[in-house]
Coordinates of C-alpha atoms and ligand atoms in Angstrom, one line a residue:
M11 CA 0.0 0.0 -0.1
I12 CA 1.3 3.5 -0.8
P13 CA 0.3 5.5 2.3
V14 CA -1.1 9.1 2.3
F15 CA 1.9 10.1 4.4
E16 CA 4.6 8.6 6.7
P17 CA 7.0 10.8 8.7
V18 CA 10.7 10.8 8.1
L19 CA 13.0 10.9 11.0
G20 CA 16.8 11.6 10.8
K21 CA 20.1 11.2 12.8
K22 CA 19.8 14.6 14.4
E23 CA 16.6 13.7 16.0
I24 CA 18.0 10.6 17.5
E25 CA 21.2 12.5 18.7
Y26 CA 19.2 15.3 20.3
V27 CA 16.6 12.9 22.0
N28 CA 19.6 10.7 23.3
D29 CA 20.9 14.1 24.8
C30 CA 17.9 14.6 26.7
L31 CA 17.8 11.1 28.0
N32 CA 21.4 11.1 28.8
T33 CA 21.5 14.4 30.7
N34 CA 17.9 13.7 32.5
W35 CA 16.3 16.7 30.9
I36 CA 13.1 15.1 29.9
S37 CA 10.3 17.5 31.0
F38 CA 9.6 21.1 30.1
G39 CA 12.4 23.8 30.7
G40 CA 15.5 22.1 29.0
K41 CA 17.7 23.7 26.4
Y42 CA 15.9 22.0 23.5
N43 CA 12.6 23.8 24.6
K44 CA 14.4 27.2 24.3
K45 CA 16.4 26.5 21.2
F46 CA 13.3 25.1 19.3
E47 CA 11.2 28.0 20.1
E48 CA 13.9 30.6 19.3
E49 CA 14.8 28.9 16.0
F50 CA 11.4 28.1 14.8
A51 CA 10.3 31.8 15.5
K52 CA 13.2 33.0 13.7
Y53 CA 12.5 30.8 10.8
C54 CA 8.9 32.3 10.5
G55 CA 10.3 35.8 10.7
V56 CA 8.8 36.4 14.1
K57 CA 10.3 37.4 17.5
Y58 CA 8.8 35.1 20.0
G59 CA 7.7 31.3 20.0
I60 CA 5.8 29.4 22.7
A61 CA 5.7 25.7 22.2
T62 CA 2.6 23.8 23.1
T63 CA 1.4 20.0 23.4
N64 CA -0.1 20.1 19.9
G65 CA -1.7 22.6 17.3
T66 CA -5.2 22.4 18.8
T67 CA -3.8 23.6 22.1
A68 CA -1.7 26.3 20.3
L69 CA -5.0 27.7 18.8
H70 CA -6.7 27.6 22.3
L71 CA -3.7 29.5 23.8
A72 CA -3.8 32.1 21.0
L73 CA -7.3 32.8 21.8
L74 CA -6.8 32.8 25.5
A75 CA -3.9 35.3 25.1
L76 CA -6.1 37.6 23.1
K77 CA -8.8 37.4 25.7
I78 CA -11.4 36.2 23.2
G79 CA -14.3 34.6 25.1
K80 CA -18.1 34.4 25.8
G81 CA -20.2 36.6 23.6
D82 CA -17.6 37.1 20.7
E83 CA -17.5 35.7 17.3
V84 CA -14.7 34.6 15.4
I85 CA -14.5 34.2 11.6
I86 CA -12.9 31.2 10.2
N87 CA -12.7 29.1 6.9
D88 CA -15.5 27.0 6.5
F89 CA -13.3 24.5 4.5
T90 CA -10.9 23.5 7.1
M91 CA -9.8 20.9 9.7
A92 CA -12.0 21.3 13.0
S93 CA -9.3 22.4 15.4
P94 CA -9.7 26.2 14.9
A95 CA -13.4 26.0 15.3
F96 CA -13.1 23.8 18.4
A97 CA -10.6 26.2 19.9
V98 CA -13.1 29.1 19.5
E99 CA -15.8 26.9 21.2
Y100 CA -13.3 26.1 24.1
V101 CA -13.2 29.8 25.0
G102 CA -16.9 30.2 24.9
A103 CA -16.9 32.2 21.6
K104 CA -18.8 31.4 18.4
P105 CA -17.3 30.3 15.1
I106 CA -18.6 32.1 12.2
F107 CA -17.8 30.4 9.0
V108 CA -16.8 31.8 5.6
D109 CA -17.1 29.9 2.3
A110 CA -14.0 28.7 0.3
D111 CA -12.4 30.1 -2.6
R112 CA -12.8 27.6 -5.7
K113 CA -9.3 28.0 -6.9
T114 CA -7.2 28.1 -3.8
W115 CA -9.5 26.2 -1.3
N116 CA -8.7 29.0 1.2
I117 CA -11.1 31.5 2.8
D118 CA -12.9 33.6 0.1
V119 CA -11.9 37.0 0.9
N120 CA -14.8 38.6 -0.9
K121 CA -17.2 36.8 1.6
I122 CA -15.6 37.9 4.8
E123 CA -17.1 41.3 5.4
I124 CA -20.8 40.3 5.2
K125 CA -20.2 38.0 8.1
I126 CA -18.7 40.8 10.4
T127 CA -21.0 42.0 13.3
K128 CA -20.5 44.1 16.4
K129 CA -19.6 40.9 18.2
T130 CA -16.8 39.8 15.8
K131 CA -13.4 40.0 17.6
A132 CA -11.0 38.0 15.3
I133 CA -10.3 36.2 12.1
I134 CA -8.7 32.8 12.1
V135 CA -7.3 32.2 8.6
V136 CA -6.2 28.7 7.9
H137 CA -3.7 28.2 5.2
I138 CA -5.2 25.2 3.6
Y139 CA -3.0 22.3 2.2
G140 CA 0.1 24.5 2.2
H141 CA -1.1 27.5 0.1
P142 CA -1.2 30.9 1.9
C143 CA -4.4 32.8 2.2
D144 CA -4.4 36.2 0.4
M145 CA -3.2 38.1 3.4
D146 CA -3.1 41.9 2.1
P147 CA -7.0 42.1 1.8
I148 CA -7.5 40.0 4.9
M149 CA -5.3 42.4 6.9
K150 CA -7.1 45.4 5.4
I151 CA -10.4 44.1 6.5
A152 CA -9.2 43.3 9.9
K153 CA -7.8 46.7 10.2
K154 CA -11.0 48.5 9.1
H155 CA -13.1 46.5 11.5
N156 CA -10.5 46.4 14.5
L157 CA -10.2 42.6 14.5
K158 CA -7.4 40.5 15.7
V159 CA -5.8 38.0 13.0
I160 CA -4.8 34.6 14.0
E161 CA -3.0 32.6 11.4
D162 CA -3.5 28.8 11.6
C163 CA -0.3 27.6 9.7
A164 CA -0.6 23.9 10.7
E165 CA -0.5 22.8 7.2
A166 CA 1.9 25.5 5.8
H167 CA 5.3 25.6 7.7
G168 CA 7.6 27.7 5.4
A169 CA 4.8 28.7 2.9
E170 CA 5.2 32.4 1.6
Y171 CA 3.0 35.2 0.7
K172 CA 4.8 37.8 -1.3
G173 CA 8.1 36.6 -0.1
K174 CA 7.3 36.6 3.6
R175 CA 6.6 33.4 5.4
V176 CA 3.3 32.5 7.0
G177 CA 3.0 33.1 10.7
S178 CA 4.4 36.6 10.4
F179 CA 1.2 38.3 9.3
G180 CA -1.2 37.7 12.2
D181 CA -1.3 39.1 15.7
V182 CA -0.4 35.5 16.7
S183 CA -0.1 32.3 14.5
A184 CA -0.4 28.7 15.5
F185 CA 1.5 25.6 14.1
S186 CA 1.1 22.1 14.5
F187 CA 3.9 19.3 14.6
Y188 CA 1.7 16.3 14.4
A189 CA 3.2 13.3 12.7
N190 CA 1.8 14.2 9.2
K191 CA 2.9 17.9 9.2
I192 CA 5.7 19.6 7.2
I193 CA 7.8 19.2 10.4
T194 CA 6.8 16.7 13.2
T195 CA 7.5 16.2 17.0
G196 CA 4.9 13.5 17.1
E197 CA 2.6 15.5 18.9
G198 CA 3.2 19.2 19.5
G199 CA 2.5 22.7 18.5
M200 CA 3.7 26.3 18.7
I201 CA 2.3 29.8 18.7
V202 CA 4.4 32.7 17.3
T203 CA 4.1 36.4 17.7
N204 CA 6.0 39.7 17.4
D205 CA 3.9 41.2 20.4
A206 CA 6.0 40.8 23.5
K207 CA 3.2 41.3 25.9
L208 CA 1.0 38.7 24.3
A209 CA 3.9 36.4 24.3
E210 CA 4.5 36.9 28.0
R211 CA 0.8 36.3 28.7
A212 CA 0.7 33.1 26.6
R213 CA 3.8 31.8 28.1
W214 CA 2.3 32.5 31.6
L215 CA -1.1 30.9 30.7
H216 CA 0.6 27.8 29.0
S217 CA 2.3 26.9 32.2
L218 CA -0.6 26.8 34.8
A219 CA -0.5 30.6 35.2
F220 CA 2.1 30.3 38.0
D221 CA 2.9 33.6 39.7
K222 CA 6.5 34.6 39.1
E223 CA 7.1 35.8 42.7
R224 CA 4.6 34.0 44.7
K225 CA 4.5 30.7 42.7
H226 CA 1.3 29.1 44.0
I227 CA -0.9 32.3 43.7
H228 CA -2.9 32.2 40.6
E229 CA -4.5 35.3 39.3
E230 CA -6.3 33.5 36.3
I231 CA -7.1 29.7 35.4
G232 CA -3.9 28.4 33.9
Y233 CA -3.3 25.6 31.5
N234 CA -0.7 22.9 31.1
F235 CA 0.2 23.1 27.4
R236 CA 3.9 22.7 27.9
M237 CA 6.0 20.7 25.5
S238 CA 8.6 18.4 26.9
N239 CA 12.3 18.9 26.1
I240 CA 12.2 15.4 24.4
T241 CA 9.6 16.5 22.1
A242 CA 11.4 19.9 21.3
A243 CA 14.6 17.9 20.7
I244 CA 12.7 16.2 17.8
G245 CA 11.5 19.5 16.6
L246 CA 14.9 21.1 16.4
G247 CA 16.3 18.1 14.5
Q248 CA 13.4 18.5 12.0
L249 CA 13.6 22.1 11.7
E250 CA 17.3 21.9 10.6
R251 CA 16.1 19.8 7.5
I252 CA 13.0 22.0 6.7
D253 CA 14.3 23.4 3.5
E254 CA 14.9 19.9 2.1
T255 CA 11.5 18.8 3.2
I256 CA 9.8 21.8 1.5
E257 CA 11.8 21.0 -1.6
K258 CA 10.6 17.4 -1.6
K259 CA 7.0 18.5 -1.3
R260 CA 7.3 20.9 -4.2
W261 CA 8.9 18.2 -6.2
I262 CA 6.0 15.8 -5.4
A263 CA 3.5 18.5 -6.7
K264 CA 5.5 19.2 -9.7
T265 CA 5.7 15.5 -10.6
Y266 CA 2.0 14.9 -10.0
N267 CA 1.2 17.9 -12.2
K268 CA 3.3 16.6 -15.0
Y269 CA 1.4 13.3 -14.9
L270 CA -2.0 14.5 -14.4
K271 CA -2.0 17.4 -16.8
N272 CA -3.7 15.5 -19.7
I273 CA -6.4 13.7 -17.5
K274 CA -9.7 15.5 -18.4
G275 CA -11.6 16.7 -15.2
I276 CA -8.9 16.5 -12.6
T277 CA -8.2 19.9 -11.0
T278 CA -4.9 20.2 -9.5
P279 CA -3.6 22.6 -6.8
V280 CA -2.8 26.1 -7.7
E281 CA 0.0 28.3 -6.7
E282 CA -1.0 32.0 -7.0
K283 CA 1.4 34.8 -8.1
Y284 CA 1.7 35.9 -4.7
A285 CA 2.4 32.5 -3.1
K286 CA 4.8 29.8 -2.3
N287 CA 2.8 26.8 -1.9
V288 CA 4.5 24.0 0.3
Y289 CA 2.0 21.3 -0.8
W290 CA 1.4 19.8 2.6
M291 CA -1.0 17.4 0.9
Y292 CA -1.5 17.1 -2.8
G293 CA -5.2 17.5 -3.3
I294 CA -7.1 17.1 -6.6
V295 CA -10.8 17.9 -7.4
I296 CA -12.6 15.3 -9.3
E297 CA -14.8 17.4 -11.5
N298 CA -18.0 16.1 -13.3
E299 CA -16.1 15.8 -16.7
F300 CA -13.9 13.2 -15.1
G301 CA -16.9 10.8 -15.6
T302 CA -16.4 8.7 -12.5
P303 CA -17.6 10.0 -9.0
R304 CA -14.9 10.7 -6.4
D305 CA -16.0 8.0 -4.1
E306 CA -15.6 5.2 -6.8
L307 CA -12.2 6.6 -7.8
K308 CA -11.0 6.4 -4.1
K309 CA -12.2 2.8 -3.9
K310 CA -10.6 1.7 -7.2
L311 CA -7.2 3.3 -6.1
F312 CA -7.6 1.5 -2.6
E313 CA -8.0 -1.6 -4.3
A314 CA -4.8 -1.0 -6.4
G315 CA -2.9 -0.4 -3.3
I316 CA -3.0 3.4 -3.3
D317 CA -4.3 5.2 -0.2
T318 CA -6.1 8.4 -0.3
R319 CA -8.2 10.8 1.9
Y320 CA -11.4 12.8 1.2
F321 CA -11.0 16.6 1.7
F322 CA -12.3 18.2 4.8
W323 CA -16.0 18.2 5.6
P324 CA -17.4 21.9 5.6
M325 CA -17.7 23.1 9.2
H326 CA -21.2 24.6 8.8
A327 CA -22.4 21.0 8.2
E328 CA -20.9 19.3 11.3
P329 CA -23.1 17.7 13.7
C330 CA -21.4 19.2 16.6
F331 CA -22.2 22.6 15.5
K332 CA -25.8 22.2 14.6
Q333 CA -27.2 24.4 17.5
H334 CA -25.7 27.3 15.7
K335 CA -28.0 26.7 12.6
Y336 CA -25.7 27.9 10.0
N337 CA -27.3 28.4 6.6
P338 CA -26.0 25.9 4.0
K339 CA -26.9 28.3 1.2
D340 CA -23.9 30.5 2.4
Y341 CA -21.4 27.6 1.6
P342 CA -21.8 26.2 -2.1
V343 CA -18.1 26.1 -2.7
S344 CA -16.9 24.3 0.5
T345 CA -19.7 22.0 0.1
E346 CA -18.7 21.1 -3.6
L347 CA -15.0 20.7 -2.5
S348 CA -16.0 18.3 0.3
K349 CA -17.8 16.2 -2.2
K350 CA -15.3 16.3 -4.9
G351 CA -11.8 16.5 -3.3
L352 CA -9.3 13.8 -2.7
Y353 CA -5.8 14.0 -1.6
L354 CA -3.2 11.6 -3.0
P355 CA -0.3 10.0 -1.2
S356 CA 2.1 13.0 -0.2
G357 CA 4.8 11.2 2.0
L358 CA 8.3 12.2 1.8
N359 CA 9.6 8.9 0.5
L360 CA 7.5 9.0 -2.5
T361 CA 9.3 8.1 -5.8
E362 CA 8.6 9.3 -9.3
E363 CA 7.8 5.7 -10.2
Q364 CA 5.1 5.5 -7.6
I365 CA 3.6 8.8 -8.6
K366 CA 3.6 7.7 -12.2
T367 CA 1.7 4.6 -11.1
I368 CA -0.8 6.5 -9.1
C369 CA -1.6 8.9 -12.1
K370 CA -1.7 5.9 -14.5
K371 CA -4.2 4.3 -12.3
I372 CA -6.4 7.4 -12.2
E373 CA -6.2 7.6 -16.1
E374 CA -7.1 3.9 -16.3
V375 CA -10.1 4.3 -14.1
Q376 CA -11.4 7.1 -16.3
S377 CA -10.9 5.3 -19.6
K378 CA -12.6 2.2 -18.3
K379 CA -15.9 4.2 -18.0
Ligands
LIG417 C1 -3.4 19.5 11.9 C2 -4.1 20.7 12.1 C3 -4.4 21.4 13.4 C4 -4.2 20.7 14.7 O1 -3.1 20.1 15.0 P1 -3.0 19.1 16.2 O2 -1.6 19.1 16.4 O3 -3.4 17.6 15.4 O4 -3.9 19.2 17.2 C5 -5.0 22.6 13.4 N1 -5.4 23.1 12.3 C6 -5.2 22.7 11.0 C7 -5.7 23.5 10.0 C8 -4.7 21.4 10.9 O5 -4.5 20.8 9.7

């Protein structure tokens, strides 16, 4: 079976983890914690990094640091993985979803403003599948309405908008280092920000809000979102190879593009003029002209030993949010993408031969119709 993804771990990760074990520095507060936060923030072009237990807690921490809570509304892509919407629910605010753009699959910038109300406090923009959102108009809207911007960069480490890396545009940005992300620590996450006060507040909250002078006095409810030194050690090793990883991702996309080019009814990922796409997952949309429905194609590929995944389910249609009664008519594009989208194997060990085989199989499914 060609898997959808598998992580690749190198010698550095092993060396750094062994160093933690040999020196007894296994919990939070070790040298790899500090180094990983500093180096990752620097990589993003941002001053401060606070590592967390995962990407979901990073988003939660970002909202807590911004003091977003009960009665507030937060705008988010409708077409996304659920974590940013969950994080908004954790702090007692309400997620307000915006339809996707048919080309980039990111938030449709033209549909944001009609969703803004007096209660709107922030926008979470999710850079979907490695392609950055169109940040200039987003930042303009945020400024006009006095909204905070949180970038969810969980799928886009190293992606660029007009030559600047994602994570450096918002008031605060969140990353995930889950096993299938561009860099991984197994489970892990980080927020990055240029705002010293916000960074300090986030660091305090993420370690149980211990008081600096009187340790066991708590002015606010704290959280334990700390990353261990062992986890950070893996992250540092991964970060040292991130350029290579992104190069490989871009090569995978280029190679798929080459072999899928002549198949009618397959829409491949774009890279807008303003963007450097890191192609976290290589997604395709099975258009009606393809002739075979997406679900059938997935089944045929699976039978041929090729694993794939459906695109995200749109947030407005999630059973867990049904109490909010979102209007499905507002979300034609994300609904269509969720029914027609499929992502293909995107692992770092993928060879040209395998990509060729996958594309040939897709062609075969079509010609058999
Ligand atoms: C993976 C992911 C997350 C959450 O990351 P975890 O580390 O699994 O909690 C958040 N947002 C998006 C868009 C993701 O893809």
